[in-house]
Short mmCIF file of C-alpha atoms and ligand atoms in Angstrom, two decimals:
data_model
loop_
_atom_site.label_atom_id
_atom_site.label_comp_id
_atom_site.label_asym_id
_atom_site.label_seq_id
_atom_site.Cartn_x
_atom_site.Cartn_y
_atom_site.Cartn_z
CA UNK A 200 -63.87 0.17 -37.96
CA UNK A 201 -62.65 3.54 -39.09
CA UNK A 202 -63.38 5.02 -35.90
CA UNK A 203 -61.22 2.22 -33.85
CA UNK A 204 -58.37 1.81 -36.55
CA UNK A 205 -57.36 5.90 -35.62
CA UNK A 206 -57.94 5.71 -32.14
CA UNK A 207 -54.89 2.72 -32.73
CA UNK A 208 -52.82 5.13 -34.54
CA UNK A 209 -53.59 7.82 -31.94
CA UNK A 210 -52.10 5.43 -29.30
CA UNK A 211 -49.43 4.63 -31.16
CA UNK A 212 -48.40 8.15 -31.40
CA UNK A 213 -48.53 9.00 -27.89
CA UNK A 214 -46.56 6.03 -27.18
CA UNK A 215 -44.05 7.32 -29.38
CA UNK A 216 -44.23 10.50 -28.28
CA UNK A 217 -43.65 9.04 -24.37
CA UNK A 218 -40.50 7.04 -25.50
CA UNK A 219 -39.14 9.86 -27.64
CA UNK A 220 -39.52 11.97 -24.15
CA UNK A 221 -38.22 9.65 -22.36
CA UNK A 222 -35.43 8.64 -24.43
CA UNK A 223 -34.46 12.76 -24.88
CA UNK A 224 -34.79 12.56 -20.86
CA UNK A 225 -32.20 10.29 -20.04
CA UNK A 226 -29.69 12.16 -22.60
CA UNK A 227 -29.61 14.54 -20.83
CA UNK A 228 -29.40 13.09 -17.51
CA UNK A 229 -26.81 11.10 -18.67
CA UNK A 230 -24.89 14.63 -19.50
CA UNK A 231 -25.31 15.50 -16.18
CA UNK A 232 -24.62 12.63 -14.68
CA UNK A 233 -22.30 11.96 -11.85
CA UNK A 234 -18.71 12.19 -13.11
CA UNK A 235 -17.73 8.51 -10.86
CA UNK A 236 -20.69 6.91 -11.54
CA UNK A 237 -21.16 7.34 -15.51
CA UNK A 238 -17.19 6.40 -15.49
CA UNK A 239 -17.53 3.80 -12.71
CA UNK A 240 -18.79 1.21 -10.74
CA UNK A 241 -18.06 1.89 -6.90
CA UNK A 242 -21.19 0.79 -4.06
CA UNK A 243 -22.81 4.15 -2.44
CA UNK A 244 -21.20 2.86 0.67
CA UNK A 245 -16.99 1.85 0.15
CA UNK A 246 -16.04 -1.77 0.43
CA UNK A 247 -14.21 -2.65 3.75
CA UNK A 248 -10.54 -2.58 3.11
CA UNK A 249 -9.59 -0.84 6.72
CA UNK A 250 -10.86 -3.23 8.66
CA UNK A 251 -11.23 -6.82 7.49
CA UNK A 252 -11.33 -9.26 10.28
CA UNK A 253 -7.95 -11.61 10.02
CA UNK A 254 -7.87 -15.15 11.84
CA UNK A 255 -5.51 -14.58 15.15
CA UNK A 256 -2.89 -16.21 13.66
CA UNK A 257 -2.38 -13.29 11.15
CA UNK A 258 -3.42 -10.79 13.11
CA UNK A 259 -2.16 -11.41 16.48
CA UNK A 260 1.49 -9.99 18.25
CA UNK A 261 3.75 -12.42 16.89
CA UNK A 262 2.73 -11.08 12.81
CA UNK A 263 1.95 -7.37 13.43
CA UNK A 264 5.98 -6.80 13.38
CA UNK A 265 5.89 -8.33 9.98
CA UNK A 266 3.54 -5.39 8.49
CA UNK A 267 5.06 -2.38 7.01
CA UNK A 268 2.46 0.04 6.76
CA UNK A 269 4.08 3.33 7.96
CA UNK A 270 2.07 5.40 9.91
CA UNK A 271 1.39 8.08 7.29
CA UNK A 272 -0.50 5.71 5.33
CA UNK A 273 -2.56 3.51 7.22
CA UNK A 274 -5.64 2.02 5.28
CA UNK A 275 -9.20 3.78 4.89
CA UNK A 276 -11.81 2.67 2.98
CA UNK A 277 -11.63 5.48 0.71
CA UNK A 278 -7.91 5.32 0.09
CA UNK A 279 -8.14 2.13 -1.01
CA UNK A 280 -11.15 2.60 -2.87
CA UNK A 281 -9.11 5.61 -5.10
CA UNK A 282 -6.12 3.16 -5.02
CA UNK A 283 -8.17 0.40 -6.90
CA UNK A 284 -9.62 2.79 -9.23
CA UNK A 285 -5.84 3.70 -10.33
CA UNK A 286 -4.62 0.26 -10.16
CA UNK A 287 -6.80 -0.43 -13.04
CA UNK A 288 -6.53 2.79 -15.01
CA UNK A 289 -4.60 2.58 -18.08
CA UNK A 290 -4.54 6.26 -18.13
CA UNK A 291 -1.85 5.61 -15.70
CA UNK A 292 0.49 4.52 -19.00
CA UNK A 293 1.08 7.07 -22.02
CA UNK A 294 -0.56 5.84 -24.56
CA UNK A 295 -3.54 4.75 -22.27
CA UNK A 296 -2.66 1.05 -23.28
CA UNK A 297 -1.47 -0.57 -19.64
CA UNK A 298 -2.84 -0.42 -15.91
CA UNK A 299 -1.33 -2.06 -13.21
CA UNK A 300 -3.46 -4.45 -13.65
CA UNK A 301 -2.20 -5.31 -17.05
CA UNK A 302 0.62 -7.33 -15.14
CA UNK A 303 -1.28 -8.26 -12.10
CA UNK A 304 -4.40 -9.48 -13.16
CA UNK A 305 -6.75 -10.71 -10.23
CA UNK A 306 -7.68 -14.15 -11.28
CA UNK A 307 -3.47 -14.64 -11.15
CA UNK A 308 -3.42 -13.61 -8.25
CA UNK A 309 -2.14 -10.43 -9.45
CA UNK A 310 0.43 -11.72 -11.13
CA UNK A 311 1.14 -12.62 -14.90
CA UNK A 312 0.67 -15.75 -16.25
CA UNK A 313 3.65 -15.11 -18.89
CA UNK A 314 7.31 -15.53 -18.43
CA UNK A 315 7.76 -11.59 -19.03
CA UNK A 316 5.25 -9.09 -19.31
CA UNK A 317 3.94 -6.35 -22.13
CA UNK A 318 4.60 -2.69 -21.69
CA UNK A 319 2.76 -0.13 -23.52
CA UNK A 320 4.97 0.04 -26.36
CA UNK A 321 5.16 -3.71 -26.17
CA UNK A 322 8.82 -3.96 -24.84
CA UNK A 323 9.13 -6.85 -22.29
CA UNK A 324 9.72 -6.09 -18.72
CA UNK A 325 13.01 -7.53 -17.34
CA UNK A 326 11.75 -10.13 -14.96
CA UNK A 327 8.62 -11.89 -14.48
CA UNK A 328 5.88 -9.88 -12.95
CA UNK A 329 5.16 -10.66 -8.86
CA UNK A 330 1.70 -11.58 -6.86
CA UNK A 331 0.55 -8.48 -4.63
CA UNK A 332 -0.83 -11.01 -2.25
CA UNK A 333 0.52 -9.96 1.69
CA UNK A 334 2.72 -7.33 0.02
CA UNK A 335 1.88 -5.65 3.54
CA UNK A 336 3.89 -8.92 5.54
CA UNK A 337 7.38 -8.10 4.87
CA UNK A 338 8.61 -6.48 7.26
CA UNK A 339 11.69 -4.69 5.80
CA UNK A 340 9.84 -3.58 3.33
CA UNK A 341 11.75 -3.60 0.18
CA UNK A 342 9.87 -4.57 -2.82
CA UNK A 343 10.96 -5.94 -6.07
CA UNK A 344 12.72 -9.28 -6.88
CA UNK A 345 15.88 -7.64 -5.90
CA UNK A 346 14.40 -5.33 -3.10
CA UNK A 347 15.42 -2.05 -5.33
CA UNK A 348 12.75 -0.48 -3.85
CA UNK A 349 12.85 0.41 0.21
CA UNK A 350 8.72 0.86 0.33
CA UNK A 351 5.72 0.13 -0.83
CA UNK A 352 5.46 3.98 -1.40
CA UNK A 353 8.01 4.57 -3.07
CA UNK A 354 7.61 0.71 -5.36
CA UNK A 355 4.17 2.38 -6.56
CA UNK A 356 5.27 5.11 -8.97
CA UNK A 357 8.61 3.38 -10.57
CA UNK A 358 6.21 0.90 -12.92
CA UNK A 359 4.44 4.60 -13.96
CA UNK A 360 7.81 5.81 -15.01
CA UNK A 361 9.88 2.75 -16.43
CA UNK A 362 10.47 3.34 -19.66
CA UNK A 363 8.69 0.02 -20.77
CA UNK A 364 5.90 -0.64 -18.57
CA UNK A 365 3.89 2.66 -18.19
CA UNK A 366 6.25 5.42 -20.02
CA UNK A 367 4.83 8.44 -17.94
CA UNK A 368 6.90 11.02 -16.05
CA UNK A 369 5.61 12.52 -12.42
CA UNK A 370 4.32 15.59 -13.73
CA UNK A 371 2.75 14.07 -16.46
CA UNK A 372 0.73 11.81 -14.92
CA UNK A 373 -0.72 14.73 -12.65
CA UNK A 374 -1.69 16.77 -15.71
CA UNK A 375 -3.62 13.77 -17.21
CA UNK A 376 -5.57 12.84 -13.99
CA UNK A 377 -6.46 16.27 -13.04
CA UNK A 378 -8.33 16.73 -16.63
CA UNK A 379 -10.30 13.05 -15.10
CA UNK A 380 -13.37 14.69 -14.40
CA UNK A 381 -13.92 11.24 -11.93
CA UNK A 382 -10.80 11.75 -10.18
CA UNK A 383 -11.02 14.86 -8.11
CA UNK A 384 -14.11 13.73 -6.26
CA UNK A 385 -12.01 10.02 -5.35
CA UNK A 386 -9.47 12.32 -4.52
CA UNK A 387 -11.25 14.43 -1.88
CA UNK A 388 -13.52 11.75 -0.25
CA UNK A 389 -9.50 9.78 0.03
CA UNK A 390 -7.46 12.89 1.05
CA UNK A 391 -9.89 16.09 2.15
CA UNK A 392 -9.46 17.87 -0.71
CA UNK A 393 -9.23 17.45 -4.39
CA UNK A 394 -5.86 17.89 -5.02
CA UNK A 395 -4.12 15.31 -7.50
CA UNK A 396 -0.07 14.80 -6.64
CA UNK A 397 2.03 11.93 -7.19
CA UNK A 398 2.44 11.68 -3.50
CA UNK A 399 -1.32 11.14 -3.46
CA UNK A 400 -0.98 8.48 -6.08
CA UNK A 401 1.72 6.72 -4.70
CA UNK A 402 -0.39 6.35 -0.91
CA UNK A 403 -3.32 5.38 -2.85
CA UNK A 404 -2.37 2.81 -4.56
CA UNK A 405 0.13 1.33 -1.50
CA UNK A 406 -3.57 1.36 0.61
CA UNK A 407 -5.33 -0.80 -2.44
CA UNK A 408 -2.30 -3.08 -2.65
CA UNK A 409 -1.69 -3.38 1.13
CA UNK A 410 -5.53 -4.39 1.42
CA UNK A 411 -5.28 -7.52 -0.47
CA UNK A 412 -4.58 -9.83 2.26
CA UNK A 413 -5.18 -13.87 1.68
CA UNK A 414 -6.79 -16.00 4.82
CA UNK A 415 -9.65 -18.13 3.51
CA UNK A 416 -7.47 -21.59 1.70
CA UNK A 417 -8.10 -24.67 2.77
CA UNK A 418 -4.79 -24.30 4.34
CA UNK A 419 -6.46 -21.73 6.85
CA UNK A 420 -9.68 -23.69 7.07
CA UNK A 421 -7.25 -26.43 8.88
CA UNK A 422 -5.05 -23.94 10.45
CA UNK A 423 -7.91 -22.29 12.38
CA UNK A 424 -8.35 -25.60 14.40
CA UNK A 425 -5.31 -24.87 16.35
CA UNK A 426 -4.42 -22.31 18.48
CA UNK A 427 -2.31 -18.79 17.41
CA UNK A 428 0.78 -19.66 19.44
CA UNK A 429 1.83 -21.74 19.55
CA UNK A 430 1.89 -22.80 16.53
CA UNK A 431 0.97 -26.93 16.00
CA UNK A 432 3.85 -29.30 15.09
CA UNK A 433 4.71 -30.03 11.41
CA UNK A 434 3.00 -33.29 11.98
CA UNK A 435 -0.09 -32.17 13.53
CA UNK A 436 -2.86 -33.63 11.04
CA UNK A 437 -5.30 -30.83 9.60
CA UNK A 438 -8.78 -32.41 9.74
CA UNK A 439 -10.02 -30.96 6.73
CA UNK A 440 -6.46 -32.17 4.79
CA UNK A 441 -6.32 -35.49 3.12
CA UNK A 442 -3.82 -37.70 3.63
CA UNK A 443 -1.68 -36.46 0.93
CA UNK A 444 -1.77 -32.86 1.82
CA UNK A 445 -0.67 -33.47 5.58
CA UNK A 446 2.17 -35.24 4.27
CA UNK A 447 3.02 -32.69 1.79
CA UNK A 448 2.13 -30.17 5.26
CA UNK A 449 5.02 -32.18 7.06
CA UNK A 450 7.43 -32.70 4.45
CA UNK A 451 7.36 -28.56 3.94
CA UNK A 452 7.37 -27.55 8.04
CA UNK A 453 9.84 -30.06 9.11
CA UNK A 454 13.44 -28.85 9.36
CA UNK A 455 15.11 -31.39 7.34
CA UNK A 456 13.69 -30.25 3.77
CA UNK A 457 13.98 -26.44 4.92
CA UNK A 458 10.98 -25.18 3.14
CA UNK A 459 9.71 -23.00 5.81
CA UNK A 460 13.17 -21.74 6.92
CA UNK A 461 13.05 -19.42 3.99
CA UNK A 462 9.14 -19.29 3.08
CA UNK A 463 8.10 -19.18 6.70
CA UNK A 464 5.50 -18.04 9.69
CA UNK A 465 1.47 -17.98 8.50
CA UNK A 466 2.51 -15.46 5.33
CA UNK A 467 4.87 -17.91 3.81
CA UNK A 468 7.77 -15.79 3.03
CA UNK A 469 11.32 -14.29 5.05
CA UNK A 470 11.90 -10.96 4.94
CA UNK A 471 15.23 -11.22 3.31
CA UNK A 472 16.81 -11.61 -0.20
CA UNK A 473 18.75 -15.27 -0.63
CA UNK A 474 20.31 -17.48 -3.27
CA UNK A 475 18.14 -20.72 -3.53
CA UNK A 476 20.69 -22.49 -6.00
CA UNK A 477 19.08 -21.65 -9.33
CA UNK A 478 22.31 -21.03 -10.87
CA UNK A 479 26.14 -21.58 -10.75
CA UNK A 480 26.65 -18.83 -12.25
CA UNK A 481 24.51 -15.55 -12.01
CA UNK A 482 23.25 -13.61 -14.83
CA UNK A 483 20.93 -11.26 -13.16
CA UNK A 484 22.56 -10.23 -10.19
CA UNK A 485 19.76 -9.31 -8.26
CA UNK A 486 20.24 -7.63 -4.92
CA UNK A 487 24.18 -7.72 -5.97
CA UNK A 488 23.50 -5.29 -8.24
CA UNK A 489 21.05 -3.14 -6.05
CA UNK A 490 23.90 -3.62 -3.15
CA UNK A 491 27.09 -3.62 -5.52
CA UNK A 492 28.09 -6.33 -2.95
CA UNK A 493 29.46 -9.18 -5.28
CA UNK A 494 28.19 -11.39 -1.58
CA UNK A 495 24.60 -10.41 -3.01
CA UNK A 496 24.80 -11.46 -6.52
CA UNK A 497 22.10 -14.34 -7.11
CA UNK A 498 19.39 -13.37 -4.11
CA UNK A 499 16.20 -12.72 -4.76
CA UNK A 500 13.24 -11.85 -2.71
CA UNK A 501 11.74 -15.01 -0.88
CA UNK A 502 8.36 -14.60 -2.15
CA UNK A 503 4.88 -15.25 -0.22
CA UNK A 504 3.68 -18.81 -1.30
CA UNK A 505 -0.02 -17.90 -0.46
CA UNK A 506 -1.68 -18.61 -3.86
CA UNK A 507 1.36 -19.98 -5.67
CA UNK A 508 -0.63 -21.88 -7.58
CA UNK A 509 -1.90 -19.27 -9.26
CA UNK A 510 1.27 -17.70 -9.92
CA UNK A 511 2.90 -19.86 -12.69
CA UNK A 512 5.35 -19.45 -14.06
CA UNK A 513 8.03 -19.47 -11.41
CA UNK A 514 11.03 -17.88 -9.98
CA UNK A 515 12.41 -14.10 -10.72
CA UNK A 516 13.04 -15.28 -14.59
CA UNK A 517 9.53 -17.66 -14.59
CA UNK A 518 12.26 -20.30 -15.77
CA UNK A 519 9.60 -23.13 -14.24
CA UNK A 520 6.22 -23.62 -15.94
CA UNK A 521 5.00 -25.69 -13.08
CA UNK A 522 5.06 -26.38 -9.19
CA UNK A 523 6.39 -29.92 -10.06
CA UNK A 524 9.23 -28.49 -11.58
CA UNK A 525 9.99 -26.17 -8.37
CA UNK A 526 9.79 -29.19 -6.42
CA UNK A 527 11.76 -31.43 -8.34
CA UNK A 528 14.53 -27.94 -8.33
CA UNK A 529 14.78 -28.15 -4.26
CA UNK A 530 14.55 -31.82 -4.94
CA UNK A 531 17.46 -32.73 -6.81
CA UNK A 532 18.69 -29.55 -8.61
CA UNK A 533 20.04 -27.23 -6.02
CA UNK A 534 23.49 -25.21 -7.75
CA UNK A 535 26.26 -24.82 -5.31
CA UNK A 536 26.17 -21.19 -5.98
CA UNK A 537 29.19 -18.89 -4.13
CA UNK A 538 26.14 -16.91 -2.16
CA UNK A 539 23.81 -20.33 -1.68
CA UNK A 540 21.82 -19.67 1.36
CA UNK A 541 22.58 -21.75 4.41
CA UNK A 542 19.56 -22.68 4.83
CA UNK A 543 20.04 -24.97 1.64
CA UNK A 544 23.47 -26.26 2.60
CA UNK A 545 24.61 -29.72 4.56
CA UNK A 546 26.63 -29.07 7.51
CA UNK A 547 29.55 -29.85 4.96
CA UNK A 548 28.82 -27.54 2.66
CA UNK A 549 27.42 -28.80 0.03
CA UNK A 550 23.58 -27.93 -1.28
CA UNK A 551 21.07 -29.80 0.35
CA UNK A 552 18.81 -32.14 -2.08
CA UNK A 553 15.33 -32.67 -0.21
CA UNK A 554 15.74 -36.46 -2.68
CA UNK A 555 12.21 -36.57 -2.37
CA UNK A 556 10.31 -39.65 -3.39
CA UNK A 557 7.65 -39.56 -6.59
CA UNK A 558 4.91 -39.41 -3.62
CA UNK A 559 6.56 -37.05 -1.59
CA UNK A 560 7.08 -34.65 -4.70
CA UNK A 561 3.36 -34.64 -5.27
CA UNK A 562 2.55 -34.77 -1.57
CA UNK A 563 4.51 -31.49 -1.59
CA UNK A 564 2.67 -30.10 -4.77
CA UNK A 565 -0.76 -30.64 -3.17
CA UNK A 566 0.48 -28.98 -0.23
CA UNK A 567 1.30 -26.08 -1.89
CA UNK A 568 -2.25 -26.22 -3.66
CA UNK A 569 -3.96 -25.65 0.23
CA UNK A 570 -2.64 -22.38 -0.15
CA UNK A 571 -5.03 -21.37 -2.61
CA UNK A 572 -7.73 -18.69 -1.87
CA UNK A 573 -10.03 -18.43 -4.89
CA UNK A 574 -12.14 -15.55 -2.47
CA UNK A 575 -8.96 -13.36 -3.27
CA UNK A 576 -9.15 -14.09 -7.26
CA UNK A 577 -12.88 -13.36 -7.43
CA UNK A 578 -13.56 -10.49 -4.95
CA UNK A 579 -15.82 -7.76 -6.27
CA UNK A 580 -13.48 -5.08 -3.97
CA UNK A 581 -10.32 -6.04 -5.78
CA UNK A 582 -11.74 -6.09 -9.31
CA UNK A 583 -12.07 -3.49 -12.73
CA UNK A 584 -13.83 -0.98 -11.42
CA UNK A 585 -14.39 0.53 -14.69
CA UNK A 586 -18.03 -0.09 -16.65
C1 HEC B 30 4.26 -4.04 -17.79
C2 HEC B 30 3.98 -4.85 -16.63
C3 HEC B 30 3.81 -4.20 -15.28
C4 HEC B 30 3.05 -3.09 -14.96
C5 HEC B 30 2.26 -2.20 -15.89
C6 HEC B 30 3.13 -2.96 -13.53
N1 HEC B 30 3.92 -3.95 -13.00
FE1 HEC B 30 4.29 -4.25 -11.03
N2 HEC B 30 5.68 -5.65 -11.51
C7 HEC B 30 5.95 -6.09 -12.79
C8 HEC B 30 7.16 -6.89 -12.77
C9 HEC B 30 7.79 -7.56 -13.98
C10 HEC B 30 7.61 -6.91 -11.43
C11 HEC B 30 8.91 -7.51 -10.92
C12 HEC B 30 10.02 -6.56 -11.41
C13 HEC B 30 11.35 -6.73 -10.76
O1 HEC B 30 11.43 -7.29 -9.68
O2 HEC B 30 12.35 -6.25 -11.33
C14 HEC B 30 6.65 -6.13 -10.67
C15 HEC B 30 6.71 -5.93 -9.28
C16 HEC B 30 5.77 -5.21 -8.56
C17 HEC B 30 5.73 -5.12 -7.10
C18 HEC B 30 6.70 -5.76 -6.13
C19 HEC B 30 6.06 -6.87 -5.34
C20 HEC B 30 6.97 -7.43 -4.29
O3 HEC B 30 6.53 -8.32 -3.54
O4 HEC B 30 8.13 -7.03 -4.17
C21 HEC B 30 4.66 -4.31 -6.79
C22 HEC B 30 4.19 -3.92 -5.40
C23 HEC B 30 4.06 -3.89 -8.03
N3 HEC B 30 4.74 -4.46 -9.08
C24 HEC B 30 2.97 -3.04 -8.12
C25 HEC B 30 2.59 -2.41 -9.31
C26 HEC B 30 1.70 -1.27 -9.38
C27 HEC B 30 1.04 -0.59 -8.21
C28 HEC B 30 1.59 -0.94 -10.71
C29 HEC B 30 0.86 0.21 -11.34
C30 HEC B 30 1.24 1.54 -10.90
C31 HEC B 30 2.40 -1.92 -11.45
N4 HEC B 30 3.00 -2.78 -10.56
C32 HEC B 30 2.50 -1.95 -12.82
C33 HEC B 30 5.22 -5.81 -13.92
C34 HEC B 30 4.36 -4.71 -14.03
C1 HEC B 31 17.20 -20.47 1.20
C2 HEC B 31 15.83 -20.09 1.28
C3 HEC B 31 14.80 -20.97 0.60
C4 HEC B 31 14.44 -22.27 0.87
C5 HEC B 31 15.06 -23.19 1.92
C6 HEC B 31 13.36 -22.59 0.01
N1 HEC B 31 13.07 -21.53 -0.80
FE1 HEC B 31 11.63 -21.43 -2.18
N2 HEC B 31 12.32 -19.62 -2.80
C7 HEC B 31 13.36 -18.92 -2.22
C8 HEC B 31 13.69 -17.77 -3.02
C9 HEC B 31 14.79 -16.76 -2.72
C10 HEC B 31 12.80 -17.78 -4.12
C11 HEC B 31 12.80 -16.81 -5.29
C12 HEC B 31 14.05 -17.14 -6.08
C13 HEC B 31 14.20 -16.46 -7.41
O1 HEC B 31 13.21 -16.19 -8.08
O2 HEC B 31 15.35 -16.25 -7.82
C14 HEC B 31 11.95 -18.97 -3.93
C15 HEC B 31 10.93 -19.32 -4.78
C16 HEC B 31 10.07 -20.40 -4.56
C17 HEC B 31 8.89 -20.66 -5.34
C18 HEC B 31 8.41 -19.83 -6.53
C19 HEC B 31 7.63 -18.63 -6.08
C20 HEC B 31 7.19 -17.76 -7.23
O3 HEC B 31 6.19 -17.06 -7.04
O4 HEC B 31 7.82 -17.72 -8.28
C21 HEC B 31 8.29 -21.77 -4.81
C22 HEC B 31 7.01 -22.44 -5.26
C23 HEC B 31 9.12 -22.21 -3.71
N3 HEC B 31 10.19 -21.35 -3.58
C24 HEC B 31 8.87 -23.32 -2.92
C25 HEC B 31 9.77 -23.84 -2.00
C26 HEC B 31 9.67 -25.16 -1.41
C27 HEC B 31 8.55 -26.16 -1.67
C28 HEC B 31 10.77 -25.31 -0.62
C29 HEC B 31 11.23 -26.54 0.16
C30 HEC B 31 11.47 -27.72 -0.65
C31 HEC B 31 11.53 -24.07 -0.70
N4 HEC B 31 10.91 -23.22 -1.56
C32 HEC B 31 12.72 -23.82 0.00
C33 HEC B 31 14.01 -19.28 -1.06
C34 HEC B 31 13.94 -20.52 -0.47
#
């Protein structure tokens, strides 16, 4: 009995002695530890962001003179990989509060579900914050709501340093990341060498957001049934569609309701700023402002409608909460605005009302909903890297 009950206790010991070990082992491993990997959680081989394989239809001759990637800053799989990591860093912001991602937020499809977004000080920005999605598909690449800025490259490092969103200036931000013991290791496997600039930054992060490209809604499940070019008639029934969506399909390709005269070709959008008749009168000039053309005041960038259902709310100042309301705008609420686009004008002039019927308004709406890619809201290579 005696004999047994200290061979126990002698067991007992070494156990604890064998955990204690262990336990003293993996502190210090975990000092030595890999600076990405104790910081992050990035696959041994990089995700594919160079080369994923697009349907023809967004890939073929007719849409490569939509992309703006200039040729200093074509996508690798390491670029994008340090882009993502800085997209959602919220040393990025002063006070280590706000990432990018703060305002685009993935399962939005990276944009924010408010009317106007928080900074790190908690001002609100000035406009409501825009989806990423096929930021690479317009081709005269000026980004913003008002096209302020003329690239991607140059759009990536003005959130940094506005004064509400990020609060950081250029040679701050390189001081903070180059004491990240994680980043000069992203920054050599992305670049060559470890050397952290805001250059380096800026064509980073353009890679990341240039990579997120949507092609798997049910819109391209049907779209895949027809050939590239050309491209089948507004009418042309999707098999996978229901009845509904077709008509809604029809109603937004077919020349009399205008739809895709603005938000057109496989992307969705028009690579130009134009008055939709929000207002009568303007109080955010927009590209009028950016221009100092009073002919500019009240356009806005024609946005992608890939994932718009994800986007809510709607419209430069998120005035709508919901796609019904957009509709029943281009339905019945058009403004006669000096700078209305023609494209939403009658041949005399005045705005053209789609005066769609209650089932053509939610034919419209579910429609719209085909263009939702739930891959691009869930994607491991587009989410918080961080552990
Ligand atoms: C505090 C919120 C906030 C933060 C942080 C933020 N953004 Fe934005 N973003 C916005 C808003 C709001 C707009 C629209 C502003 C406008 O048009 O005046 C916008 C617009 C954009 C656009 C233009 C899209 C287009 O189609 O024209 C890009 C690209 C973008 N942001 C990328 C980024 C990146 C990259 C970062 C991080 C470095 C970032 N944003 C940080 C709120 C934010
Ligand atoms: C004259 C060009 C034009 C036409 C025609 C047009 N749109 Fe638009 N659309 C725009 C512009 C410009 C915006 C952004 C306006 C703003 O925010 O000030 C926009 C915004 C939208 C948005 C909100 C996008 C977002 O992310 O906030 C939706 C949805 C939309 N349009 C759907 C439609 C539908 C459906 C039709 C056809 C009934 C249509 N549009 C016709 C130019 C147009």
């Amino acid at each position: 009995m005696h004999n047994h009950n200290s061979k126990i206790s002698l067991v007992i010991g070494l156990l604890v002695f064998i955990i204690f070990i262990a336990c003293s082992k993996n502190d210090t491993n975990s000092v030595t530890k890999d600076p990405v990997s104790s910081v992050l959680n990035l696959p041994a081989t990089p995700y594919n962001y160079a080369n994923i394989v697009l349907p023809p239809y967004l890939s073929g001759p007719d849409i490569q003179g939509q992309i703006n990637t200039p040729q200093n800053n074509i996508i690798t799989d390491n670029g994008a990989t340090l882009g993502r990591v800085l997209f959602y860093d919220k040393s990025l912001s002063i006070n280590n509060t706000i990432a990018c991602a703060s305002c685009h937020k993935q399962t939005s499809a990276f944009s924010d579900p408010v009317v106007k977004s928080e900074g790190f000080n908690g001002g609100l920005t000035g406009r409501n914050s825009m989806s990423l999605i096929d930021a690479k598909y317009y081709p005269n690449g000026n980004f913003f709501w008002d096209q302020r800025a003329n690239s991607l490259e140059n759009q990536t490092l003005i959130p940094i340093q506005d004064i509400v969103e990020m609060g950081m200036t250029l040679p701050q931000l390189e001081t903070k990341l180059k004491a990240l013991t994680y980043y000069p290791p992203l920054f050599t496997k992305a670049f060559g060498d470890g050397n952290i600039t805001s250059n380096r930054i800026a064509l980073a992060l353009s890679q990341f957001v240039r990579s997120i490209v949507s092609y798997q809604s049910k819109y391209d499940a049907g779209r895949s049934n027809f050939p590239a070019i050309p491209a089948p008639p507004p009418n042309a029934p999707f098999p996978n569609f229901s009845a509904q969506e077709n008509r809604g399909k029809e109603i937004f390709l077919s020349p009399q309701f205008a739809c895709a005269a603005c938000h057109g070709s496989e992307t969705f959008t028009a690579p130009a700023a134009r008055n939709n008749g929000l207002d009568l009168i303007t109080t955010d000039r927009g590209f009028g402002a950016v221009t100092q053309d009073i002919n500019d005041d009240g356009r806005f960038k024609v946005t992608t409608l890939r994932n718009v259902e994800l986007t809510a709310p709607y419209m430069h100042d998120g005035r709508f909460a919901t796609l019904e309301q957009v509709v029943e705008h281009y339905s019945s609420g058009v403004k006669n605005h000096p700078n209305l686009a023609n494209q939403l004008k009658l041949p005399n002039g005045q705005p053209r009302q789609a005066n769609l019927s209650p089932q053509d308004k939610a034919a419209l709406v579910a429609f719209l909903k085909t263009l939702t890619d739930l891959t691009i809201a869930s994607d491991q290579k587009y989410s918080n890297p961080f552990k």
